[in-house]
Amino acid sequence: MPSQYVASTPTSMHPAAGLMLGLAASLAFATSGAFVRPLLDAGWTPLAAVFWRVCAASVLLLPLGLWSIRGRLRLLLTEWRLILSFGVLAVATAQGMYFAAVSRMSVSVALLIEYMAPVALVLLAWLRQRHAPSKLVLAGAAVSVAGLFFVLDLSGARLDGLGVLFGLGAMTGAAAYFALGARRTELPALALPAFGLPVGAAALGLLIASGVLPYSAPLVPVDLMGAQVPWWVPLGVVVVFATAAAYALGVAGIALMGERLSSFVSLSEVLFAALVAAVVLGEIPTGMQIIGGVLIVVGVVLIRVSTGNAPAGIPALPDEIEIGHAQ
């Protein structure tokens, strides 16, 4: 009989479990900045760091992805558009564009632009449905954005035209990450990042080959938490926790929460990043940053109360795609 996948959030979601997975993913993603910095200080370029981060994580997740779809390899053919979109947009674009933005402007401004993705999802749903979100959704978006301004240190920030464009590209990739992760599919939750990451690695490899951005990865000892360690120690943390575990947990959480709620839960990464930096780099959060973290949580609660299990209604691919026929 014919089989179709419709671009919508699953109706049988478990948002409480999804929330826990989403917070765990945010914490895992948040370790990347503090542990990548020693590599950058040692002469690694952002493109080199993100390329090897994605490549090594692909090696870890790919066998697990193959195991998760054992006996159902046909799904790779029927869902190739979803996997390709995830790899190019949610991995290569989100990661590559963010690091490109950081190379031309302050980290705070680049991060702020990327984390406009949740607001962009709400606005896109508004335009697509031609129906204004509820007041609680708009209030939650406003409170979360205000929290970001408190958490991010924008003092001395400098703007760069091309850097802003890169930041908007990262925002697009982040929005795609939530929308694609929420798409209903027969693929196991682990399979999407497991096969999407290699696609992202290939796209980043093409970017390196083109010579558009500088590439350097000196294999030298680096300073980490007051000690000299081999270069592979911080890279290993980024690969295992901030990439492989983060994408696997994140996609599983999105499938349970939906793209709108999960995108706002992801804002907690900013707060987690400040806490990780305090432990690893000795950067203690200020009182304003703590207030910002509280505002982010309040915004997420408002979005959660308003949306419940309702999907945001944002398709990542065409609204209805016939991908095959089951016998």
Short mmCIF file of N, CA and C in Angstrom, two decimals, residues 138-251:
data_model
loop_
_atom_site.label_atom_id
_atom_site.label_comp_id
_atom_site.label_asym_id
_atom_site.label_seq_id
_atom_site.Cartn_x
_atom_site.Cartn_y
_atom_site.Cartn_z
N LEU A 138 4.28 35.41 21.66
CA LEU A 138 5.00 36.65 21.40
C LEU A 138 5.72 37.14 22.65
N ALA A 139 5.04 37.00 23.80
CA ALA A 139 5.67 37.42 25.06
C ALA A 139 6.88 36.54 25.37
N GLY A 140 6.74 35.23 25.16
CA GLY A 140 7.86 34.33 25.40
C GLY A 140 9.03 34.63 24.50
N ALA A 141 8.76 34.95 23.22
CA ALA A 141 9.83 35.31 22.30
C ALA A 141 10.54 36.57 22.77
N ALA A 142 9.75 37.57 23.17
CA ALA A 142 10.34 38.84 23.61
C ALA A 142 11.18 38.66 24.87
N VAL A 143 10.66 37.90 25.82
CA VAL A 143 11.39 37.69 27.08
C VAL A 143 12.68 36.91 26.84
N SER A 144 12.63 35.88 25.97
CA SER A 144 13.82 35.10 25.68
C SER A 144 14.89 35.94 25.00
N VAL A 145 14.47 36.77 24.04
CA VAL A 145 15.43 37.64 23.36
C VAL A 145 16.04 38.63 24.35
N ALA A 146 15.20 39.18 25.24
CA ALA A 146 15.73 40.08 26.27
C ALA A 146 16.75 39.35 27.14
N GLY A 147 16.47 38.09 27.46
CA GLY A 147 17.42 37.31 28.25
C GLY A 147 18.74 37.14 27.54
N LEU A 148 18.70 36.95 26.21
CA LEU A 148 19.93 36.82 25.44
C LEU A 148 20.77 38.10 25.54
N PHE A 149 20.13 39.25 25.47
CA PHE A 149 20.86 40.51 25.57
C PHE A 149 21.55 40.64 26.92
N PHE A 150 20.91 40.12 27.96
CA PHE A 150 21.52 40.17 29.29
C PHE A 150 22.70 39.19 29.39
N VAL A 151 22.51 37.97 28.86
CA VAL A 151 23.53 36.95 28.99
C VAL A 151 24.75 37.25 28.14
N LEU A 152 24.54 37.75 26.92
CA LEU A 152 25.64 38.03 26.01
C LEU A 152 26.29 39.37 26.34
N ASP A 153 27.60 39.37 26.34
CA ASP A 153 28.34 40.60 26.61
C ASP A 153 28.55 41.33 25.29
N LEU A 154 27.76 42.37 25.07
CA LEU A 154 27.83 43.11 23.80
C LEU A 154 28.70 44.35 23.89
N SER A 155 29.41 44.54 24.99
CA SER A 155 30.26 45.73 25.13
C SER A 155 31.43 45.63 24.16
N GLY A 156 31.69 46.72 23.48
CA GLY A 156 32.79 46.76 22.52
C GLY A 156 32.53 45.95 21.27
N ALA A 157 31.30 45.57 21.02
CA ALA A 157 30.99 44.76 19.85
C ALA A 157 31.19 45.56 18.58
N ARG A 158 31.68 44.90 17.55
CA ARG A 158 31.85 45.57 16.27
C ARG A 158 31.06 44.82 15.21
N LEU A 159 30.50 45.58 14.28
CA LEU A 159 29.70 44.97 13.23
C LEU A 159 30.50 44.93 11.93
N ASP A 160 30.22 43.94 11.13
CA ASP A 160 30.87 43.76 9.84
C ASP A 160 29.79 43.28 8.89
N GLY A 161 29.67 43.95 7.74
CA GLY A 161 28.60 43.62 6.81
C GLY A 161 28.59 42.16 6.41
N LEU A 162 29.75 41.64 5.98
CA LEU A 162 29.83 40.25 5.57
C LEU A 162 29.63 39.33 6.78
N GLY A 163 30.13 39.76 7.95
CA GLY A 163 29.95 38.97 9.16
C GLY A 163 28.48 38.83 9.53
N VAL A 164 27.72 39.91 9.33
CA VAL A 164 26.28 39.85 9.60
C VAL A 164 25.60 38.86 8.66
N LEU A 165 26.00 38.86 7.39
CA LEU A 165 25.43 37.91 6.43
C LEU A 165 25.76 36.48 6.84
N PHE A 166 27.01 36.26 7.28
CA PHE A 166 27.37 34.93 7.78
C PHE A 166 26.52 34.56 8.99
N GLY A 167 26.29 35.51 9.88
CA GLY A 167 25.47 35.26 11.06
C GLY A 167 24.05 34.90 10.68
N LEU A 168 23.49 35.58 9.68
CA LEU A 168 22.15 35.25 9.21
C LEU A 168 22.13 33.86 8.58
N GLY A 169 23.23 33.49 7.92
CA GLY A 169 23.33 32.14 7.38
C GLY A 169 23.32 31.10 8.49
N ALA A 170 24.03 31.40 9.59
CA ALA A 170 24.03 30.49 10.75
C ALA A 170 22.64 30.40 11.35
N MET A 171 21.92 31.52 11.40
CA MET A 171 20.56 31.53 11.92
C MET A 171 19.66 30.64 11.06
N THR A 172 19.83 30.71 9.74
CA THR A 172 19.06 29.87 8.83
C THR A 172 19.34 28.39 9.08
N GLY A 173 20.62 28.07 9.27
CA GLY A 173 20.99 26.69 9.55
C GLY A 173 20.42 26.21 10.87
N ALA A 174 20.44 27.07 11.88
CA ALA A 174 19.88 26.69 13.18
C ALA A 174 18.38 26.47 13.09
N ALA A 175 17.68 27.34 12.36
CA ALA A 175 16.24 27.17 12.18
C ALA A 175 15.93 25.87 11.45
N ALA A 176 16.76 25.55 10.44
CA ALA A 176 16.57 24.30 9.70
C ALA A 176 16.79 23.10 10.61
N TYR A 177 17.72 23.21 11.54
CA TYR A 177 17.99 22.11 12.48
C TYR A 177 16.73 21.75 13.26
N PHE A 178 16.01 22.75 13.73
CA PHE A 178 14.80 22.49 14.51
C PHE A 178 13.65 22.01 13.61
N ALA A 179 13.49 22.63 12.45
CA ALA A 179 12.40 22.26 11.56
C ALA A 179 12.58 20.86 10.98
N LEU A 180 13.82 20.55 10.56
CA LEU A 180 14.08 19.23 9.99
C LEU A 180 14.01 18.14 11.06
N GLY A 181 14.52 18.45 12.26
CA GLY A 181 14.49 17.47 13.33
C GLY A 181 13.08 17.14 13.77
N ALA A 182 12.12 18.06 13.58
CA ALA A 182 10.73 17.84 13.99
C ALA A 182 9.91 17.14 12.90
N ARG A 183 10.50 16.93 11.74
CA ARG A 183 9.74 16.36 10.63
C ARG A 183 9.40 14.89 10.88
N ARG A 184 8.17 14.49 10.60
CA ARG A 184 7.77 13.11 10.79
C ARG A 184 8.43 12.22 9.75
N THR A 185 9.02 11.14 10.22
CA THR A 185 9.76 10.24 9.35
C THR A 185 9.84 8.87 9.99
N GLU A 186 10.07 7.85 9.16
CA GLU A 186 10.28 6.51 9.67
C GLU A 186 11.72 6.29 10.12
N LEU A 187 12.60 7.24 9.84
CA LEU A 187 13.98 7.12 10.28
C LEU A 187 14.04 7.14 11.81
N PRO A 188 14.81 6.25 12.44
CA PRO A 188 15.03 6.36 13.88
C PRO A 188 15.67 7.70 14.22
N ALA A 189 15.44 8.19 15.43
CA ALA A 189 15.97 9.50 15.81
C ALA A 189 17.48 9.59 15.64
N LEU A 190 18.19 8.50 15.90
CA LEU A 190 19.64 8.51 15.80
C LEU A 190 20.13 8.55 14.36
N ALA A 191 19.31 8.07 13.43
CA ALA A 191 19.76 7.94 12.05
C ALA A 191 19.96 9.29 11.38
N LEU A 192 19.12 10.27 11.69
CA LEU A 192 19.22 11.56 11.00
C LEU A 192 20.57 12.24 11.25
N PRO A 193 21.01 12.42 12.51
CA PRO A 193 22.34 12.98 12.70
C PRO A 193 23.45 12.04 12.25
N ALA A 194 23.24 10.73 12.38
CA ALA A 194 24.28 9.76 12.02
C ALA A 194 24.62 9.84 10.53
N PHE A 195 23.63 10.05 9.69
CA PHE A 195 23.87 10.14 8.25
C PHE A 195 23.95 11.59 7.78
N GLY A 196 23.38 12.52 8.57
CA GLY A 196 23.47 13.92 8.20
C GLY A 196 24.85 14.51 8.45
N LEU A 197 25.52 14.07 9.52
CA LEU A 197 26.85 14.60 9.82
C LEU A 197 27.87 14.30 8.72
N PRO A 198 27.93 13.08 8.16
CA PRO A 198 28.85 12.86 7.04
C PRO A 198 28.56 13.75 5.84
N VAL A 199 27.28 14.01 5.59
CA VAL A 199 26.93 14.93 4.50
C VAL A 199 27.49 16.33 4.81
N GLY A 200 27.32 16.75 6.07
CA GLY A 200 27.86 18.05 6.48
C GLY A 200 29.37 18.09 6.36
N ALA A 201 30.04 16.99 6.74
CA ALA A 201 31.50 16.94 6.63
C ALA A 201 31.94 17.07 5.18
N ALA A 202 31.21 16.42 4.27
CA ALA A 202 31.54 16.51 2.85
C ALA A 202 31.36 17.93 2.34
N ALA A 203 30.29 18.60 2.78
CA ALA A 203 30.06 19.99 2.36
C ALA A 203 31.16 20.91 2.88
N LEU A 204 31.57 20.71 4.14
CA LEU A 204 32.66 21.51 4.70
C LEU A 204 33.98 21.22 3.98
N GLY A 205 34.18 19.95 3.59
CA GLY A 205 35.38 19.60 2.84
C GLY A 205 35.44 20.32 1.51
N LEU A 206 34.30 20.45 0.85
CA LEU A 206 34.26 21.20 -0.41
C LEU A 206 34.59 22.67 -0.18
N LEU A 207 34.12 23.20 0.96
CA LEU A 207 34.42 24.59 1.30
C LEU A 207 35.91 24.79 1.51
N ILE A 208 36.54 23.82 2.17
CA ILE A 208 37.99 23.90 2.38
C ILE A 208 38.72 23.83 1.05
N ALA A 209 38.29 22.91 0.20
CA ALA A 209 38.94 22.74 -1.10
C ALA A 209 38.82 23.99 -1.97
N SER A 210 37.73 24.73 -1.79
CA SER A 210 37.52 25.94 -2.60
C SER A 210 38.44 27.07 -2.18
N GLY A 211 38.97 27.01 -0.94
CA GLY A 211 39.86 28.05 -0.46
C GLY A 211 39.18 29.35 -0.10
N VAL A 212 37.86 29.32 0.08
CA VAL A 212 37.12 30.53 0.43
C VAL A 212 37.53 31.06 1.80
N LEU A 213 37.75 30.15 2.75
CA LEU A 213 38.14 30.53 4.11
C LEU A 213 39.48 29.88 4.44
N PRO A 214 40.29 30.52 5.30
CA PRO A 214 41.60 29.96 5.66
C PRO A 214 41.47 28.67 6.45
N TYR A 215 42.45 27.79 6.26
CA TYR A 215 42.46 26.49 6.96
C TYR A 215 43.83 26.26 7.57
N SER A 216 43.86 26.00 8.87
CA SER A 216 45.10 25.68 9.56
C SER A 216 44.77 24.86 10.79
N ALA A 217 45.51 23.77 11.01
CA ALA A 217 45.25 22.91 12.17
C ALA A 217 46.58 22.35 12.69
N PRO A 218 47.39 23.19 13.35
CA PRO A 218 48.67 22.71 13.88
C PRO A 218 48.47 21.71 15.01
N LEU A 219 49.14 20.57 14.91
CA LEU A 219 49.00 19.50 15.91
C LEU A 219 50.02 19.72 17.02
N VAL A 220 49.75 20.71 17.86
CA VAL A 220 50.67 21.11 18.93
C VAL A 220 49.95 21.03 20.27
N PRO A 221 50.70 20.94 21.39
CA PRO A 221 50.06 20.96 22.71
C PRO A 221 49.31 22.28 22.92
N VAL A 222 48.24 22.24 23.71
CA VAL A 222 47.43 23.43 23.96
C VAL A 222 47.25 23.60 25.47
N ASP A 223 46.91 24.81 25.87
CA ASP A 223 46.66 25.11 27.28
C ASP A 223 45.19 24.88 27.59
N LEU A 224 44.92 24.05 28.60
CA LEU A 224 43.54 23.76 29.00
C LEU A 224 43.47 23.65 30.51
N MET A 225 42.70 24.53 31.12
CA MET A 225 42.48 24.54 32.56
C MET A 225 43.80 24.56 33.34
N GLY A 226 44.72 25.42 32.86
CA GLY A 226 45.98 25.61 33.56
C GLY A 226 47.04 24.56 33.30
N ALA A 227 46.80 23.66 32.36
CA ALA A 227 47.79 22.61 32.07
C ALA A 227 47.96 22.48 30.56
N GLN A 228 49.11 21.96 30.16
CA GLN A 228 49.35 21.68 28.75
C GLN A 228 48.91 20.26 28.44
N VAL A 229 48.07 20.14 27.43
CA VAL A 229 47.55 18.82 27.04
C VAL A 229 47.70 18.66 25.53
N PRO A 230 47.68 17.42 25.04
CA PRO A 230 47.72 17.22 23.58
C PRO A 230 46.50 17.86 22.91
N TRP A 231 46.63 18.24 21.66
CA TRP A 231 45.57 18.91 20.92
C TRP A 231 44.29 18.07 20.85
N TRP A 232 44.46 16.73 20.87
CA TRP A 232 43.30 15.87 20.69
C TRP A 232 42.41 15.80 21.94
N VAL A 233 42.89 16.28 23.09
CA VAL A 233 42.07 16.24 24.30
C VAL A 233 40.87 17.18 24.19
N PRO A 234 41.08 18.49 23.95
CA PRO A 234 39.90 19.35 23.79
C PRO A 234 39.07 19.00 22.56
N LEU A 235 39.75 18.58 21.49
CA LEU A 235 38.99 18.20 20.29
C LEU A 235 38.12 16.99 20.58
N GLY A 236 38.65 16.04 21.38
CA GLY A 236 37.88 14.86 21.74
C GLY A 236 36.62 15.21 22.51
N VAL A 237 36.72 16.17 23.44
CA VAL A 237 35.55 16.60 24.20
C VAL A 237 34.50 17.19 23.26
N VAL A 238 34.96 18.03 22.33
CA VAL A 238 34.05 18.67 21.38
C VAL A 238 33.39 17.63 20.48
N VAL A 239 34.16 16.65 20.04
CA VAL A 239 33.63 15.63 19.13
C VAL A 239 32.59 14.75 19.84
N VAL A 240 32.97 14.22 21.01
CA VAL A 240 32.11 13.25 21.70
C VAL A 240 30.87 13.91 22.29
N PHE A 241 31.10 15.01 23.03
CA PHE A 241 29.98 15.63 23.76
C PHE A 241 29.29 16.72 22.95
N ALA A 242 30.05 17.67 22.42
CA ALA A 242 29.44 18.85 21.79
C ALA A 242 28.94 18.59 20.39
N THR A 243 29.26 17.42 19.83
CA THR A 243 28.80 17.14 18.47
C THR A 243 28.01 15.84 18.41
N ALA A 244 28.67 14.70 18.64
CA ALA A 244 27.97 13.42 18.50
C ALA A 244 26.81 13.30 19.49
N ALA A 245 27.10 13.48 20.78
CA ALA A 245 26.03 13.37 21.78
C ALA A 245 25.01 14.49 21.64
N ALA A 246 25.49 15.71 21.35
CA ALA A 246 24.59 16.86 21.27
C ALA A 246 23.59 16.70 20.14
N TYR A 247 24.05 16.32 18.95
CA TYR A 247 23.13 16.15 17.82
C TYR A 247 22.17 15.00 18.05
N ALA A 248 22.67 13.88 18.61
CA ALA A 248 21.81 12.73 18.85
C ALA A 248 20.72 13.06 19.86
N LEU A 249 21.10 13.68 20.98
CA LEU A 249 20.13 14.06 22.00
C LEU A 249 19.18 15.14 21.48
N GLY A 250 19.73 16.09 20.74
CA GLY A 250 18.93 17.21 20.25
C GLY A 250 17.84 16.77 19.29
N VAL A 251 18.20 15.92 18.32
CA VAL A 251 17.20 15.47 17.34
C VAL A 251 16.12 14.64 18.03
#
